[in-house]
Coordinates of C-alpha atoms and ligand atoms in Angstrom, one line a residue:
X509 CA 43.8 42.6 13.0
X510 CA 40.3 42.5 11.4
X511 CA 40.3 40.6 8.8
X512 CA 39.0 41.5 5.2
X513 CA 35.7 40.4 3.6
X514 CA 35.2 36.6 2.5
X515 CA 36.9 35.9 -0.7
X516 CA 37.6 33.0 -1.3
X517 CA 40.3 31.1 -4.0
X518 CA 39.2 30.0 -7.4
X519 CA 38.0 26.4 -6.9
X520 CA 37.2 23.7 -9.6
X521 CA 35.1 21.4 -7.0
X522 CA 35.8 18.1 -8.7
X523 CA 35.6 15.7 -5.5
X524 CA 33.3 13.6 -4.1
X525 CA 31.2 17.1 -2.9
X526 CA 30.8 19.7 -1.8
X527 CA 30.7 20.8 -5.4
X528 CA 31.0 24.1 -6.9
X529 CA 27.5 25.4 -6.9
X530 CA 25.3 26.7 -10.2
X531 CA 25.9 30.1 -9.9
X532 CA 21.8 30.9 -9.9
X533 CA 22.2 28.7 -6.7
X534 CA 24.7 31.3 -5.2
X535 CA 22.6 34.3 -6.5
X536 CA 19.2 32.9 -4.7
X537 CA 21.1 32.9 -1.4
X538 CA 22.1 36.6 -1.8
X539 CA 18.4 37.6 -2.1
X540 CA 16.9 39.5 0.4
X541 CA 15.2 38.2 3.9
X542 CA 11.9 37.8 4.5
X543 CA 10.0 37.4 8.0
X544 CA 9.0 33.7 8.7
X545 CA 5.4 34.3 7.7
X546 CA 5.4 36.5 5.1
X547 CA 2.8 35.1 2.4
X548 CA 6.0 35.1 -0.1
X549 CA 7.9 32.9 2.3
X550 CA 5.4 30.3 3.1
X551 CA 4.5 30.3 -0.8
X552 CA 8.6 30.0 -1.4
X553 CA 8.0 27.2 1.0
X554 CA 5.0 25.6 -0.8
X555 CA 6.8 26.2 -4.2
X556 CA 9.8 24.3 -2.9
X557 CA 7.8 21.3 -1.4
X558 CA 6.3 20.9 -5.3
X559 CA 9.6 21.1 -6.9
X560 CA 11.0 18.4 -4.4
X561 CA 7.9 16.3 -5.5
X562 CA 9.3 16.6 -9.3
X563 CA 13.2 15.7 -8.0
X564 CA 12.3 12.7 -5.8
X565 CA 9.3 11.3 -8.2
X566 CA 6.8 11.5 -5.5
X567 CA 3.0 12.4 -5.0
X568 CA 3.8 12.0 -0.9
X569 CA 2.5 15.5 0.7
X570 CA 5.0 15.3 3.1
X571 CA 8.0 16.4 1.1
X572 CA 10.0 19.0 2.8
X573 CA 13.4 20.0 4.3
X574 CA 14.8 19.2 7.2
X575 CA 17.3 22.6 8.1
X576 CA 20.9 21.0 8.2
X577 CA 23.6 19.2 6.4
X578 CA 22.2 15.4 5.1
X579 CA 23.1 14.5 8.3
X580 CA 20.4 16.4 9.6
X581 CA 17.9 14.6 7.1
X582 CA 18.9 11.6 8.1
X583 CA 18.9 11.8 11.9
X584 CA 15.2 13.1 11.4
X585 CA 13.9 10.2 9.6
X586 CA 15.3 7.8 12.1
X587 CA 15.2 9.3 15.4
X588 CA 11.3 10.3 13.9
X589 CA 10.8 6.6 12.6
X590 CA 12.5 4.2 15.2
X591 CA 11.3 3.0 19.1
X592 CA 13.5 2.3 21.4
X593 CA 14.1 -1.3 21.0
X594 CA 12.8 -1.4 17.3
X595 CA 14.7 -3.5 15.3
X596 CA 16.7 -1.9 12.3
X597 CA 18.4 -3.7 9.5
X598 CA 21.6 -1.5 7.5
X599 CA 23.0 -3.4 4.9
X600 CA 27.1 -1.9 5.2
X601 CA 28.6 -1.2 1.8
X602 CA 30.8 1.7 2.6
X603 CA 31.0 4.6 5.1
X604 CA 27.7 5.8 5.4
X605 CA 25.6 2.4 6.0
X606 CA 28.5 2.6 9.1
X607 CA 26.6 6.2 9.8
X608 CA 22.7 5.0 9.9
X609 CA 24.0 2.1 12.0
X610 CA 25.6 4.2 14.3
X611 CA 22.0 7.1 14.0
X612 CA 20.1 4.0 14.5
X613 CA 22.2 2.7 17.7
X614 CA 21.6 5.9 19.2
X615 CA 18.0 6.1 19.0
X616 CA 18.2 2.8 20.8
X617 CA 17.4 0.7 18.6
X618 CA 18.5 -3.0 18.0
X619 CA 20.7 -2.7 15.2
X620 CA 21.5 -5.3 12.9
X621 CA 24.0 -5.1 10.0
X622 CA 25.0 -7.4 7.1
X623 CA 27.9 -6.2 5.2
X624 CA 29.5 -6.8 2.0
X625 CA 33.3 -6.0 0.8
X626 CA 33.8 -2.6 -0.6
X627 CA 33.0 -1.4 -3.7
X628 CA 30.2 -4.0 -4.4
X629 CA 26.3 -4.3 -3.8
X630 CA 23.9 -6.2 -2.3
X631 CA 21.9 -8.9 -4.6
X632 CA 17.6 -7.8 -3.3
X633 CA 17.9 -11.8 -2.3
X634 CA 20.6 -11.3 0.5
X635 CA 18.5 -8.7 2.1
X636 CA 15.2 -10.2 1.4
X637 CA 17.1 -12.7 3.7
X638 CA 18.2 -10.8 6.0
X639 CA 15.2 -9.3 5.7
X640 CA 13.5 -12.4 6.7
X641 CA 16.2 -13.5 10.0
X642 CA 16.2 -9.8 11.5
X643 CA 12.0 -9.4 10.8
X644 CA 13.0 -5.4 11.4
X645 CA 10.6 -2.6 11.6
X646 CA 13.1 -0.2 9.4
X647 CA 15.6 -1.4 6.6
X648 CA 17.7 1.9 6.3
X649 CA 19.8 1.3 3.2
X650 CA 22.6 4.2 1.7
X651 CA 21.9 4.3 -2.2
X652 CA 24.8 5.5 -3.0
X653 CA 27.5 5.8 -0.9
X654 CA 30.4 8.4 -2.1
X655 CA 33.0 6.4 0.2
X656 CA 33.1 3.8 -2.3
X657 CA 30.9 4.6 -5.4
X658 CA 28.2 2.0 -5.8
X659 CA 24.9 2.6 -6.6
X660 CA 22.9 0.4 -4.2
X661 CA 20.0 -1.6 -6.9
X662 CA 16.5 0.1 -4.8
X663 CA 14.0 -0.6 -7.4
X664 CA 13.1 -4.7 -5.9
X665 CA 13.6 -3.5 -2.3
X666 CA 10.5 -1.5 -2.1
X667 CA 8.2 -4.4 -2.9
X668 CA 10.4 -6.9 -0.5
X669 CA 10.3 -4.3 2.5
X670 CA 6.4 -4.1 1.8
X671 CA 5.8 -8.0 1.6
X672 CA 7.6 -8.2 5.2
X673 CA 5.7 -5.1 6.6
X674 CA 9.3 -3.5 6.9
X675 CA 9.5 0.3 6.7
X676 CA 12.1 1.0 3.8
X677 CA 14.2 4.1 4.3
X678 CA 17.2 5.6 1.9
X679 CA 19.6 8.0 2.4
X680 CA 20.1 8.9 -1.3
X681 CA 22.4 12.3 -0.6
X682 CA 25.3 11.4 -3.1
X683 CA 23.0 9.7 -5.6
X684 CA 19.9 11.9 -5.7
X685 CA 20.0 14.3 -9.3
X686 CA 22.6 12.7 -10.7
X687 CA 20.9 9.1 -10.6
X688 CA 17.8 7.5 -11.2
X689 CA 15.5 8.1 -8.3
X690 CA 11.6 6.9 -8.4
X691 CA 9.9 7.3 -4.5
X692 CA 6.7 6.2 -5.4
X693 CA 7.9 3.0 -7.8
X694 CA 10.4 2.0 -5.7
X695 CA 8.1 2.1 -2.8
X696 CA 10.3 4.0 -0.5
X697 CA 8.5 5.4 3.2
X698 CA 11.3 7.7 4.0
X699 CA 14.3 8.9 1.6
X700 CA 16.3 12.0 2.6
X701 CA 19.6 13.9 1.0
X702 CA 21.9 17.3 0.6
X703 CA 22.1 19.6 -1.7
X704 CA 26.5 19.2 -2.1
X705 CA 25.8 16.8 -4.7
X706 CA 23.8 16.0 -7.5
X707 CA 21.8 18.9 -6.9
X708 CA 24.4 21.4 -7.1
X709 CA 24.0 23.8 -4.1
X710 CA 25.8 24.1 -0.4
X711 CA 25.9 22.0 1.6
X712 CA 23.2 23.3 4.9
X713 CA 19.8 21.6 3.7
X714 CA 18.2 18.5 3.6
X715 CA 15.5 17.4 1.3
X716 CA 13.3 14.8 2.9
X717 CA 10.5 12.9 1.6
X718 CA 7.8 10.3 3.4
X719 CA 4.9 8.2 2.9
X720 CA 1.8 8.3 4.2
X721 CA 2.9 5.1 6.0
X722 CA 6.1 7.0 7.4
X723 CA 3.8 10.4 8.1
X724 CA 1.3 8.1 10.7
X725 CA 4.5 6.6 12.4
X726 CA 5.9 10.3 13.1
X727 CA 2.5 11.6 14.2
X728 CA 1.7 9.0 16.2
X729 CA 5.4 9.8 18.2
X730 CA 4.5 13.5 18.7
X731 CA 5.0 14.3 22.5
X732 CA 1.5 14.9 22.8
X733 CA -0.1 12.5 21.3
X734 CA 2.0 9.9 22.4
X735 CA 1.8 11.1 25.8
X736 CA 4.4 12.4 28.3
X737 CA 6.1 9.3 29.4
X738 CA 9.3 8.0 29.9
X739 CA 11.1 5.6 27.1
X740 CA 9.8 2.3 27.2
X741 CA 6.8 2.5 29.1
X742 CA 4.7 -0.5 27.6
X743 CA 1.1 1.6 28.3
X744 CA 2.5 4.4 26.0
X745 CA 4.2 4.8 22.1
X746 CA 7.4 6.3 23.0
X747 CA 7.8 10.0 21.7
X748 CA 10.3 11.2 19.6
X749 CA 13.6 12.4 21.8
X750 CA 14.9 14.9 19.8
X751 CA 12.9 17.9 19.5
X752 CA 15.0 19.4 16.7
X753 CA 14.4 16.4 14.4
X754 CA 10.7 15.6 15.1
X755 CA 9.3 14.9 12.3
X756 CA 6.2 15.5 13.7
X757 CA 6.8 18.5 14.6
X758 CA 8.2 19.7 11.5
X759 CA 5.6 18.5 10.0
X760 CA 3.2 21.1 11.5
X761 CA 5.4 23.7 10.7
X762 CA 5.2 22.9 7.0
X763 CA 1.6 22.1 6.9
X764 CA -1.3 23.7 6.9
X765 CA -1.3 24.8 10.0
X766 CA 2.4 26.2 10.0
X767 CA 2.7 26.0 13.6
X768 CA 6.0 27.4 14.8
X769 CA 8.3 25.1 15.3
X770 CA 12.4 26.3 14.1
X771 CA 12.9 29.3 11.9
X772 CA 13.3 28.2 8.5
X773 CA 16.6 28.9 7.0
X774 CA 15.4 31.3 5.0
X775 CA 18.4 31.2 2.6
X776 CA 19.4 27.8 2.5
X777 CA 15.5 27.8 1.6
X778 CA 15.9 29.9 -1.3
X779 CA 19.2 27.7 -2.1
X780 CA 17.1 24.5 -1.6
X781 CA 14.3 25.7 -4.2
X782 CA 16.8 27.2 -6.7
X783 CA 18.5 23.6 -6.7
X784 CA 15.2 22.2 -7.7
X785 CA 13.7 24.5 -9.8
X786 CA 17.6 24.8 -12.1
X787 CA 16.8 20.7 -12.3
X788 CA 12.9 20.7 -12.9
X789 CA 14.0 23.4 -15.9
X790 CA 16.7 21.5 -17.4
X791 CA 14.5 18.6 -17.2
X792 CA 14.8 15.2 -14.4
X793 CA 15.8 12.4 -16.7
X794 CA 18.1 15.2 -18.5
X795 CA 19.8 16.5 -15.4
X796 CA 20.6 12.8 -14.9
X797 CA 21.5 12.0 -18.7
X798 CA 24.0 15.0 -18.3
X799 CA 25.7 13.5 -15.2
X800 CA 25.5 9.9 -16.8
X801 CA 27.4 11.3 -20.2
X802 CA 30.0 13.6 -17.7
X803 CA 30.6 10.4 -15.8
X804 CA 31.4 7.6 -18.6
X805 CA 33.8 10.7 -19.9
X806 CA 35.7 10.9 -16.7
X807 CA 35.4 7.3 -16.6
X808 CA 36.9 6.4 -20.1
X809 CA 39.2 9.4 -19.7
X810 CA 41.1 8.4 -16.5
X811 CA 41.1 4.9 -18.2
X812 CA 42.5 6.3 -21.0
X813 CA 45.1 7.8 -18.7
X814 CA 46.3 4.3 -17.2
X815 CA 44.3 4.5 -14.0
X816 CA 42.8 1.8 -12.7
X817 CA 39.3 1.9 -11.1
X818 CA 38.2 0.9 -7.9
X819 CA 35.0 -1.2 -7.7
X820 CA 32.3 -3.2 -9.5
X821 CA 32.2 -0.6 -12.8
X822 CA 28.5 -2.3 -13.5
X823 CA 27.1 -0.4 -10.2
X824 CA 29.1 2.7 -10.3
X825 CA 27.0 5.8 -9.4
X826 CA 27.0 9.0 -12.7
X827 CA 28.8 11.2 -10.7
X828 CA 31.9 10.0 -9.1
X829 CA 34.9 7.5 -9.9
X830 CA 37.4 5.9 -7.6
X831 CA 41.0 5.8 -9.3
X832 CA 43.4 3.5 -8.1
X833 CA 46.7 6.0 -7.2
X834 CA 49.5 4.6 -9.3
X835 CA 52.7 3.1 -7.5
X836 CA 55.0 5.2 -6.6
X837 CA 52.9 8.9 -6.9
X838 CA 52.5 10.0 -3.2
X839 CA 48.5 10.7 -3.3
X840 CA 48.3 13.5 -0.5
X841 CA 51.0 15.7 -2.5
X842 CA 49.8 14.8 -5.8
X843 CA 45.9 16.4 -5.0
X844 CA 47.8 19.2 -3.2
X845 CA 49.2 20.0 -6.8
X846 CA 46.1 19.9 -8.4
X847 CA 45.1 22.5 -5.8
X848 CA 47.1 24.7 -6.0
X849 CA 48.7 24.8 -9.6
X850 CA 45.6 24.5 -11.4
X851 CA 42.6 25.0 -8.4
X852 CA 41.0 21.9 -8.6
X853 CA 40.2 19.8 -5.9
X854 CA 39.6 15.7 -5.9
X855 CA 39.0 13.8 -2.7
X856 CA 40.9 11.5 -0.6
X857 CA 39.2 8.4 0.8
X858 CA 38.3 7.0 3.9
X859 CA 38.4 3.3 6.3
X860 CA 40.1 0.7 3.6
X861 CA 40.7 2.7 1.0
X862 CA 42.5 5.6 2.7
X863 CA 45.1 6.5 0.6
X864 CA 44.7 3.7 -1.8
X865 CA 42.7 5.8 -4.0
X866 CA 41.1 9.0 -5.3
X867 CA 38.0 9.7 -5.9
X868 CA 36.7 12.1 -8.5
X869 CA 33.1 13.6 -8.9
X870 CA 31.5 15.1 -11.9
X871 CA 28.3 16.4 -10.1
X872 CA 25.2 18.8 -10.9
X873 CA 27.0 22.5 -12.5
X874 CA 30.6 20.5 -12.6
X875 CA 28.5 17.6 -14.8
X876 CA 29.7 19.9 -17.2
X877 CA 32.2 18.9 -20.8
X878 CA 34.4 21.6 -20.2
X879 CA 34.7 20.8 -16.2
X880 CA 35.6 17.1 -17.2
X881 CA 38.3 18.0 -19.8
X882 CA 40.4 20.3 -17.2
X883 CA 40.6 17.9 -14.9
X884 CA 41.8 15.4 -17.0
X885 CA 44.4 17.5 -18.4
X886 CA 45.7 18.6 -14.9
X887 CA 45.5 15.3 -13.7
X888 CA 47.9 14.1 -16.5
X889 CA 50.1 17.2 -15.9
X890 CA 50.3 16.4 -12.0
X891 CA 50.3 12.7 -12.8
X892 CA 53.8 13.4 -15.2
X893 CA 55.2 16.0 -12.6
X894 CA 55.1 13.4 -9.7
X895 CA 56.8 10.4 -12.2
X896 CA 53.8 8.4 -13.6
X897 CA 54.0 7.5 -17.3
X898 CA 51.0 8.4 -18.6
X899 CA 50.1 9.1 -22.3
X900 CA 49.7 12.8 -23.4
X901 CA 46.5 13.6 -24.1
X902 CA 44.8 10.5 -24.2
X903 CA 42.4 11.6 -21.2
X904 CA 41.3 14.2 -22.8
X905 CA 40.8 12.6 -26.3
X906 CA 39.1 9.9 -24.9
X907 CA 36.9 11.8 -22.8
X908 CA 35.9 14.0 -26.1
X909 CA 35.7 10.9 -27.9
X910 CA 32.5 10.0 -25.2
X911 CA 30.9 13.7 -26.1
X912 CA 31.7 13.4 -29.9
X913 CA 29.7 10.3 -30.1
X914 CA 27.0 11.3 -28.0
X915 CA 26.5 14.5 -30.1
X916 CA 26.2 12.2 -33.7
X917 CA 23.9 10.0 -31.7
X918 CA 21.5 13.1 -30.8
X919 CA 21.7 14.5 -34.4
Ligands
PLP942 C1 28.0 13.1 1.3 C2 27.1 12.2 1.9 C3 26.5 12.6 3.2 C4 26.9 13.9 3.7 O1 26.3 14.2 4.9 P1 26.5 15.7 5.4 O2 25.9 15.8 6.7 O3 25.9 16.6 4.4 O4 28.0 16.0 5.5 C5 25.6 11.7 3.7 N1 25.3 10.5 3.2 C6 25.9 10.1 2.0 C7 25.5 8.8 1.4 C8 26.8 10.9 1.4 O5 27.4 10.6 0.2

């Protein structure tokens, strides 16, 4: 049996990501191919590096993608940035400071981790002191990690990593679009995400930005340059040990001198610069205003539905809420409802809080009124169906009550 074409359910994408994409996302991607060095994809390529500058707040040069999920992104920057034997600092506040850890252990470095409880953040003084017991070459710091919702404070790290002569590196995937983001102010060397967020595309690219501090680190590890020589011989910088993710490398092929490197994904490309170019139009601090406005919604809706919420509420990222799953409704059965009586998918959860609660994003095209108001009133249907007592309606009124207010405020 051969099976028919791709066609795929109906899907309200109201997790944690992937998200449902804008639709001018999913139209770029259909566009036709190109060869790798046709003068309109090298200018798509130059066009994109410009609207990443716009998205991440940057003037660095080297702002690019790296071809891959975030994952990709973020092995880059560290395999790219660390020696064997470097130290690295993580601070752990959910999943993915587990992930650079685990990056970082692999490209042999000396990992050290400080960790606080789930669903909190780090004060800048408890890693300026870490800071100051590890002396690390990298702090590689999650800025907000989906897994439990907090928006890791960045804006004080920058200056502390610089006082210490610390490289400072972000994985800002979930956060990036939806949050505020400033590379330059911040004084970040290396940030990297994916476009299943905030940004409203597939997931399959990873925007990647660097300083000019980060850009000599990665040059100076290019196989040449840093001679042929095995890992840790003292009379040579060690080269990078992944050709794939040199950043180096990838460098070239994005510079000037485009030398040939990977074939770019020429429509994860087009993906990529669509994502940017939908948020330059719209506007940064709008995009962000949008997802901060969807967010309190969902936030004051589920409220309103008797939920409570997991985590410190003060550092919750725009774009996704934890809900506690009341007593008594089995969680698994209660998302597979929402699935498949009304096509609308919320996530699960992962390590402590596996099946203690749900997690529900409203994130780049979903950052939407209309998005926000179905899934509250699904959620109460499903909530009723599986024995909750909730009250009728009040989701949705209180989430229109957040959009009524912030209409008479912009008249
Ligand atoms: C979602 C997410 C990722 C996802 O990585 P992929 O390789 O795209 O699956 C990485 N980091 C953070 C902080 C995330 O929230």
């Amino acid at each position: 049996m051969i099976p028919g074409p791709i066609d795929p359910p109906a899907r309200l994408l109201m997790g944690p990501g992937p998200i449902s994409a804008y639709p001018s996302v999913l139209r770029a991607m259909s566009a036709p191919l190109v060869g790798q060095y046709d003068p309109f994809m090298t200018e798509a390529m130059t066009e994109t590096q410009e609207l990443y500058r716009g998205v991440w707040n940057t003037r660095n040069d080297a702002t690019l993608l790296v071809d891959g999920t975030s994952r990709a992104g973020i092995e880059a920057a560290i395999v790219s940035l660390v020696r064997p034997g470097d130290r690295v600092l993580v601070p752990v506040f959910g999943r993915f400071g587990h992930l650079l850890a685990e990056i970082a252990e692999r490209a042999l470095a000396e990992v050290h981790t400080i960790e606080t409880e789930w669903g909190q953040v780090f004060p800048a003084s408890v890693i300026e002191e870490a800071i100051v017991r590890v002396k690390p070459t990298l702090l590689a710091l999650v800025q907000g990690d989906t897994s439990t919702t907090m928006n890791q404070p960045l804006d004080e790290i920058g200056t502390l990593c610089a006082r210490h002569g610390v490289l400072f590196y972000t994985d800002a995937t979930a956060s990036l679009g939806g949050n505020a983001f400033e590379a330059d102010a911040w004084g970040l060397d290396a940030a990297t995400a994916g476009l299943q967020k905030c940004l409203g595309g597939p997931s399959g690219s990873s925007p990647i930005t660097l300083s000019d501090r980060a850009v000599e680190v990665v040059q100076a590890r290019k196989k040449i340059e840093a001679g042929i020589r095995e890992p840790g011989d003292p009379s040579a910088p060690d080269f990078v040990r992944s050709n794939y993710f040199d950043l180096g490398m990838i460098l070239d092929y994005w510079g000037p001198r485009r030398l040939n490197h990977h074939t770019e994904a020429t429509s994860m490309l087009y993906a990529a610069r669509e994502c940017a170019r939908v948020m330059m139009f719209e506007g940064r601090d709008e995009v962000i205003a949008r997802h901060e406005l969807a967010g309190r919604a969902m936030l004051d809706g589920v409220r309103a539905l008797g939920l409570q919420v997991f985590g410190d509420v003060a550092h919750k990222m725009n774009n996704v809420v934890a809900v506690e799953i009341p007593p008594g409704v089995p969680g698994d059965a209660a998302r597979a409802a929402l699935l498949e009586d009304f096509g609308i998918e919320i996530g699960t959860s992962f390590g402590p809080l596996h099946g203690r609660v749900w997690r529900i994003g409203t994130m780049g095209y979903n950052a939407r009124k209309d998005a926000v108001l179905t899934t509250l009133a699904a959620l109460e249907a499903v909530l009723r169906r599986f024995g909750a007592a909730v009250p009728a309606g009040g989701g949705v009124e209180a989430a229109l009550d957040v959009y009524r207010a912030a209409y008479r405020a912009a008249a």
